[in-house]
PDB file of C-alpha atoms in Angstrom:
ATOM      1  CA  MET A  14       0.000   0.000   0.000  1.00  0.00           C
ATOM      2  CA  GLU A  15       2.939   2.328   0.616  1.00  0.00           C
ATOM      3  CA  GLY A  16       3.977   2.020  -3.015  1.00  0.00           C
ATOM      4  CA  CYS A  17       0.423   2.629  -4.217  1.00  0.00           C
ATOM      5  CA  ARG A  18       0.102   5.698  -2.007  1.00  0.00           C
ATOM      6  CA  GLU A  19       3.424   7.047  -3.245  1.00  0.00           C
ATOM      7  CA  ILE A  20       2.248   6.758  -6.860  1.00  0.00           C
ATOM      8  CA  PHE A  21      -1.070   8.413  -5.950  1.00  0.00           C
ATOM      9  CA  SER A  22       0.772  11.257  -4.213  1.00  0.00           C
ATOM     10  CA  LYS A  23       3.129  11.834  -7.156  1.00  0.00           C
ATOM     11  CA  LYS A  24       0.236  11.841  -9.610  1.00  0.00           C
ATOM     12  CA  LEU A  25      -1.516  14.410  -7.411  1.00  0.00           C
ATOM     13  CA  LYS A  26       1.546  16.624  -7.835  1.00  0.00           C
ATOM     14  CA  ASP A  27       1.522  16.077 -11.608  1.00  0.00           C
ATOM     15  CA  TYR A  28      -2.226  16.298 -12.280  1.00  0.00           C
ATOM     16  CA  GLY A  29      -3.932  17.487  -9.115  1.00  0.00           C
ATOM     17  CA  ALA A  30      -7.214  15.811  -8.246  1.00  0.00           C
ATOM     18  CA  ALA A  31      -8.444  15.941 -11.865  1.00  0.00           C
ATOM     19  CA  TRP A  32     -10.116  12.561 -11.259  1.00  0.00           C
ATOM     20  CA  ARG A  33     -12.768  14.373  -9.198  1.00  0.00           C
ATOM     21  CA  ILE A  34     -14.721  14.982 -12.429  1.00  0.00           C
ATOM     22  CA  MET A  35     -15.123  11.228 -13.012  1.00  0.00           C
ATOM     23  CA  ARG A  36     -18.495   9.677 -12.379  1.00  0.00           C
ATOM     24  CA  SER A  37     -18.474   6.259 -10.697  1.00  0.00           C
ATOM     25  CA  PRO A  38     -19.158   4.278 -13.912  1.00  0.00           C
ATOM     26  CA  SER A  39     -16.123   5.961 -15.504  1.00  0.00           C
ATOM     27  CA  VAL A  40     -13.955   4.879 -12.574  1.00  0.00           C
ATOM     28  CA  THR A  41     -15.312   1.348 -12.945  1.00  0.00           C
ATOM     29  CA  ASP A  42     -14.450   1.417 -16.650  1.00  0.00           C
ATOM     30  CA  GLN A  43     -10.936   2.636 -15.878  1.00  0.00           C
ATOM     31  CA  ILE A  44     -10.447  -0.292 -13.479  1.00  0.00           C
ATOM     32  CA  PHE A  45     -11.832  -2.591 -16.191  1.00  0.00           C
ATOM     33  CA  ILE A  46      -9.188  -1.341 -18.632  1.00  0.00           C
ATOM     34  CA  LYS A  47      -6.455  -2.146 -16.101  1.00  0.00           C
ATOM     35  CA  ALA A  48      -7.833  -5.594 -15.208  1.00  0.00           C
ATOM     36  CA  ASN A  49      -8.413  -6.471 -18.848  1.00  0.00           C
ATOM     37  CA  ARG A  50      -4.810  -5.516 -19.666  1.00  0.00           C
ATOM     38  CA  ILE A  51      -3.568  -7.727 -16.816  1.00  0.00           C
ATOM     39  CA  ARG A  52      -5.563 -10.665 -18.155  1.00  0.00           C
ATOM     40  CA  SER A  53      -4.308  -9.996 -21.669  1.00  0.00           C
ATOM     41  CA  LEU A  54      -0.693  -9.962 -20.460  1.00  0.00           C
ATOM     42  CA  GLU A  55      -1.242 -13.113 -18.417  1.00  0.00           C
ATOM     43  CA  THR A  56      -2.706 -14.848 -21.470  1.00  0.00           C
ATOM     44  CA  LYS A  57      -0.256 -13.577 -24.090  1.00  0.00           C
ATOM     45  CA  GLY A  58       2.809 -13.684 -21.847  1.00  0.00           C
ATOM     46  CA  VAL A  59       4.347 -10.602 -23.462  1.00  0.00           C
ATOM     47  CA  SER A  60       3.903  -6.838 -23.240  1.00  0.00           C
ATOM     48  CA  LEU A  61       4.536  -4.632 -26.255  1.00  0.00           C
ATOM     49  CA  VAL A  62       4.287  -1.494 -24.099  1.00  0.00           C
ATOM     50  CA  GLY A  63       7.007  -2.637 -21.733  1.00  0.00           C
ATOM     51  CA  GLU A  64       5.100  -2.470 -18.466  1.00  0.00           C
ATOM     52  CA  GLY A  65       4.055  -5.643 -16.706  1.00  0.00           C
ATOM     53  CA  VAL A  66       1.116  -6.479 -14.492  1.00  0.00           C
ATOM     54  CA  PHE A  67       2.568  -5.102 -11.243  1.00  0.00           C
ATOM     55  CA  PRO A  68       1.851  -1.412 -12.005  1.00  0.00           C
ATOM     56  CA  GLU A  69      -1.612  -2.329 -13.261  1.00  0.00           C
ATOM     57  CA  PHE A  70      -2.500  -3.934  -9.922  1.00  0.00           C
ATOM     58  CA  GLN A  71      -1.214  -0.774  -8.228  1.00  0.00           C
ATOM     59  CA  ALA A  72      -3.453   1.283 -10.518  1.00  0.00           C
ATOM     60  CA  ILE A  73      -6.460  -0.854  -9.571  1.00  0.00           C
ATOM     61  CA  VAL A  74      -5.756  -0.150  -5.894  1.00  0.00           C
ATOM     62  CA  ASN A  75      -5.589   3.574  -6.578  1.00  0.00           C
ATOM     63  CA  TYR A  76      -8.615   3.712  -8.866  1.00  0.00           C
ATOM     64  CA  GLY A  77     -10.534   1.587  -6.352  1.00  0.00           C
ATOM     65  CA  ILE A  78      -9.833   4.195  -3.697  1.00  0.00           C
ATOM     66  CA  VAL A  79     -10.774   6.967  -6.136  1.00  0.00           C
ATOM     67  CA  GLY A  80     -14.024   5.077  -6.727  1.00  0.00           C
ATOM     68  CA  LEU A  81     -14.753   4.954  -3.003  1.00  0.00           C
ATOM     69  CA  ILE A  82     -14.065   8.681  -2.693  1.00  0.00           C
ATOM     70  CA  GLN A  83     -16.362   9.412  -5.637  1.00  0.00           C
ATOM     71  CA  LEU A  84     -19.136   7.237  -4.212  1.00  0.00           C
ATOM     72  CA  GLU A  85     -18.926   9.058  -0.901  1.00  0.00           C
ATOM     73  CA  ARG A  86     -18.527  12.604  -2.199  1.00  0.00           C
ATOM     74  CA  GLY A  87     -20.078  12.438  -5.653  1.00  0.00           C
ATOM     75  CA  TYR A  88     -18.292  13.757  -8.697  1.00  0.00           C
ATOM     76  CA  ALA A  89     -17.366  17.410  -9.116  1.00  0.00           C
ATOM     77  CA  ASP A  90     -17.537  19.705 -12.127  1.00  0.00           C
ATOM     78  CA  THR A  91     -14.067  21.034 -11.331  1.00  0.00           C
ATOM     79  CA  GLU A  92     -11.042  19.956  -9.369  1.00  0.00           C
ATOM     80  CA  ASP A  93     -12.376  20.763  -5.895  1.00  0.00           C
ATOM     81  CA  MET A  94      -9.872  19.037  -3.624  1.00  0.00           C
ATOM     82  CA  THR A  95      -6.334  19.907  -2.595  1.00  0.00           C
ATOM     83  CA  ALA A  96      -3.601  17.294  -2.646  1.00  0.00           C
ATOM     84  CA  GLU A  97      -3.679  17.210   1.155  1.00  0.00           C
ATOM     85  CA  GLN A  98      -7.431  16.613   1.211  1.00  0.00           C
ATOM     86  CA  ALA A  99      -7.123  13.914  -1.445  1.00  0.00           C
ATOM     87  CA  LEU A 100      -4.382  12.129   0.520  1.00  0.00           C
ATOM     88  CA  ALA A 101      -6.466  12.297   3.706  1.00  0.00           C
ATOM     89  CA  GLU A 102      -9.388  10.715   1.820  1.00  0.00           C
ATOM     90  CA  TYR A 103      -7.007   8.147   0.318  1.00  0.00           C
ATOM     91  CA  ASP A 104      -5.704   7.189   3.763  1.00  0.00           C
ATOM     92  CA  LYS A 105      -9.216   6.869   5.178  1.00  0.00           C
ATOM     93  CA  HIS A 106     -10.336   4.473   2.439  1.00  0.00           C
ATOM     94  CA  ALA A 107      -7.036   2.548   2.431  1.00  0.00           C
ATOM     95  CA  GLN A 108      -7.526   1.991   6.156  1.00  0.00           C
ATOM     96  CA  ALA A 109     -11.086   0.757   5.587  1.00  0.00           C
ATOM     97  CA  ALA A 110      -9.790  -1.684   2.946  1.00  0.00           C
ATOM     98  CA  LEU A 111      -7.093  -2.915   5.344  1.00  0.00           C
ATOM     99  CA  GLU A 112      -9.600  -3.428   8.160  1.00  0.00           C
ATOM    100  CA  LEU A 113     -11.867  -5.411   5.835  1.00  0.00           C
ATOM    101  CA  MET A 114      -8.900  -7.478   4.655  1.00  0.00           C
ATOM    102  CA  LEU A 115      -7.915  -8.317   8.230  1.00  0.00           C
ATOM    103  CA  ARG A 116     -11.464  -9.400   9.112  1.00  0.00           C
ATOM    104  CA  LYS A 117     -11.750 -11.566   6.009  1.00  0.00           C
ATOM    105  CA  ASN A 118      -8.262 -13.030   6.531  1.00  0.00           C
ATOM    106  CA  HIS A 119      -9.383 -14.127   9.963  1.00  0.00           C
ATOM    107  CA  ASP A 120     -12.483 -15.843   8.618  1.00  0.00           C
ATOM    108  CA  TYR A 121     -10.839 -17.360   5.523  1.00  0.00           C
ATOM    109  CA  ASP A 122      -7.526 -18.322   7.180  1.00  0.00           C
ATOM    110  CA  GLU A 123      -5.515 -16.421   4.560  1.00  0.00           C
ATOM    111  CA  ALA A 124      -6.651 -18.706   1.740  1.00  0.00           C
ATOM    112  CA  TRP A 125      -5.455 -16.007  -0.683  1.00  0.00           C
ATOM    113  CA  ARG A 126      -1.864 -17.119  -0.087  1.00  0.00           C
ATOM    114  CA  SER A 127      -2.621 -20.424  -1.865  1.00  0.00           C
ATOM    115  CA  MET A 128      -4.255 -18.763  -4.857  1.00  0.00           C
ATOM    116  CA  ARG A 129      -2.698 -17.925  -8.209  1.00  0.00           C
ATOM    117  CA  VAL A 130      -2.283 -14.299  -9.272  1.00  0.00           C
ATOM    118  CA  SER A 131      -4.384 -15.064 -12.361  1.00  0.00           C
ATOM    119  CA  SER A 132      -7.272 -15.994 -10.040  1.00  0.00           C
ATOM    120  CA  TYR A 133      -7.137 -12.510  -8.486  1.00  0.00           C
ATOM    121  CA  THR A 134      -7.384 -11.093 -12.011  1.00  0.00           C
ATOM    122  CA  ASP A 135     -10.457 -13.201 -12.753  1.00  0.00           C
ATOM    123  CA  LEU A 136     -12.065 -12.270  -9.432  1.00  0.00           C
ATOM    124  CA  ILE A 137     -11.445  -8.574 -10.109  1.00  0.00           C
ATOM    125  CA  LEU A 138     -13.017  -8.905 -13.552  1.00  0.00           C
ATOM    126  CA  MET A 139     -16.016 -10.704 -12.032  1.00  0.00           C
ATOM    127  CA  LYS A 140     -16.386  -7.912  -9.450  1.00  0.00           C
ATOM    128  CA  LEU A 141     -16.230  -5.396 -12.306  1.00  0.00           C
ATOM    129  CA  PHE A 142     -19.048  -7.099 -14.181  1.00  0.00           C
ATOM    130  CA  ARG A 143     -21.077  -7.166 -10.957  1.00  0.00           C
ATOM    131  CA  THR A 144     -20.337  -3.483 -10.386  1.00  0.00           C
ATOM    132  CA  LYS A 145     -21.385  -2.584 -13.924  1.00  0.00           C
ATOM    133  CA  GLN A 146     -24.649  -4.481 -13.404  1.00  0.00           C
ATOM    134  CA  ILE A 147     -25.308  -2.616 -10.140  1.00  0.00           C
ATOM    135  CA  GLU A 148     -24.475   0.692 -11.823  1.00  0.00           C
ATOM    136  CA  GLY A 149     -26.914  -0.241 -14.598  1.00  0.00           C
ATOM    137  CA  ASN A 150     -29.526  -0.679 -11.862  1.00  0.00           C
ATOM    138  CA  ASN A 151     -28.803   2.817 -10.535  1.00  0.00           C
ATOM    139  CA  GLY A 152     -26.898   1.390  -7.575  1.00  0.00           C
ATOM    140  CA  ASN A 153     -29.819  -0.686  -6.345  1.00  0.00           C
ATOM    141  CA  THR A 154     -29.473  -4.309  -5.263  1.00  0.00           C
ATOM    142  CA  LEU A 155     -31.980  -6.768  -3.870  1.00  0.00           C
ATOM    143  CA  ILE A 156     -29.656  -8.912  -1.785  1.00  0.00           C
ATOM    144  CA  SER A 157     -26.085  -8.193  -2.872  1.00  0.00           C
ATOM    145  CA  GLU A 158     -23.443  -5.883  -1.489  1.00  0.00           C
ATOM    146  CA  GLY A 159     -23.151  -2.515  -3.166  1.00  0.00           C
ATOM    147  CA  ILE A 160     -20.600  -0.862  -5.392  1.00  0.00           C
ATOM    148  CA  ASP A 161     -18.432   0.162  -2.446  1.00  0.00           C
ATOM    149  CA  ALA A 162     -18.024  -3.453  -1.290  1.00  0.00           C
ATOM    150  CA  ASN A 163     -16.979  -4.467  -4.797  1.00  0.00           C
ATOM    151  CA  TYR A 164     -14.394  -1.663  -4.968  1.00  0.00           C
ATOM    152  CA  LEU A 165     -13.029  -2.761  -1.579  1.00  0.00           C
ATOM    153  CA  ASP A 166     -12.731  -6.357  -2.773  1.00  0.00           C
ATOM    154  CA  MET A 167     -10.962  -5.252  -5.971  1.00  0.00           C
ATOM    155  CA  ILE A 168      -8.509  -3.238  -3.899  1.00  0.00           C
ATOM    156  CA  ASN A 169      -7.795  -6.183  -1.634  1.00  0.00           C
ATOM    157  CA  TYR A 170      -7.428  -8.715  -4.467  1.00  0.00           C
ATOM    158  CA  SER A 171      -4.943  -6.300  -6.059  1.00  0.00           C
ATOM    159  CA  VAL A 172      -3.021  -5.996  -2.800  1.00  0.00           C
ATOM    160  CA  PHE A 173      -2.837  -9.794  -2.602  1.00  0.00           C
ATOM    161  CA  ALA A 174      -1.461  -9.882  -6.156  1.00  0.00           C
ATOM    162  CA  ILE A 175       1.103  -7.191  -5.344  1.00  0.00           C
ATOM    163  CA  ILE A 176       2.235  -9.160  -2.284  1.00  0.00           C
ATOM    164  CA  LYS A 177       2.483 -12.423  -4.249  1.00  0.00           C
ATOM    165  CA  LEU A 178       4.354 -10.771  -7.142  1.00  0.00           C
ATOM    166  CA  THR A 179       6.736  -9.039  -4.721  1.00  0.00           C
ATOM    167  CA  GLU A 180       7.422 -12.299  -2.873  1.00  0.00           C
ATOM    168  CA  ALA A 181       8.013 -14.143  -6.160  1.00  0.00           C
ATOM    169  CA  ASN A 182      10.402 -11.412  -7.326  1.00  0.00           C
ATOM    170  CA  GLU A 183      12.315 -11.522  -4.041  1.00  0.00           C
ATOM    171  CA  SER A 184      12.635 -15.316  -4.132  1.00  0.00           C
ATOM    172  CA  GLU A 185      14.172 -15.086  -7.642  1.00  0.00           C
ATOM    173  CA  LYS A 186      17.012 -12.893  -6.330  1.00  0.00           C
TER     174      LYS A 186
END
């Protein structure tokens, strides 16, 4: 999460909080682009752009947090948030994702450690399709969790992937 936050902070310096104009479905589509690229790279085994899946999982974490901020605050017509305010919001939602992860890890006995990174990709894509369906229903569900819960799960699946990829990279050294 430190690495994701650092990227978010640097992008705030470069672009400000320009993402504040994005409506929630646009954030969902941006996450879809990232997850779809990960799956494409996993399937093809080669990147013509030169970047691998690691930065894409980091982007999903950051866009997931942007999505949570947008759900809570709504979108803006202009950049209406300072970098400091954006980082405070980021930290609040990152903490909520961590707390959820810890609760689920307790209940699931860290089953994620036995999963493949490609399974996280598929789960993120499934959560995206669910989110798009909920957005198509104007955010209404009959029995399911809402958009925020799906964003939180996408963040946490991405964190799991980042951990697994980091551990694999370190074991190769």
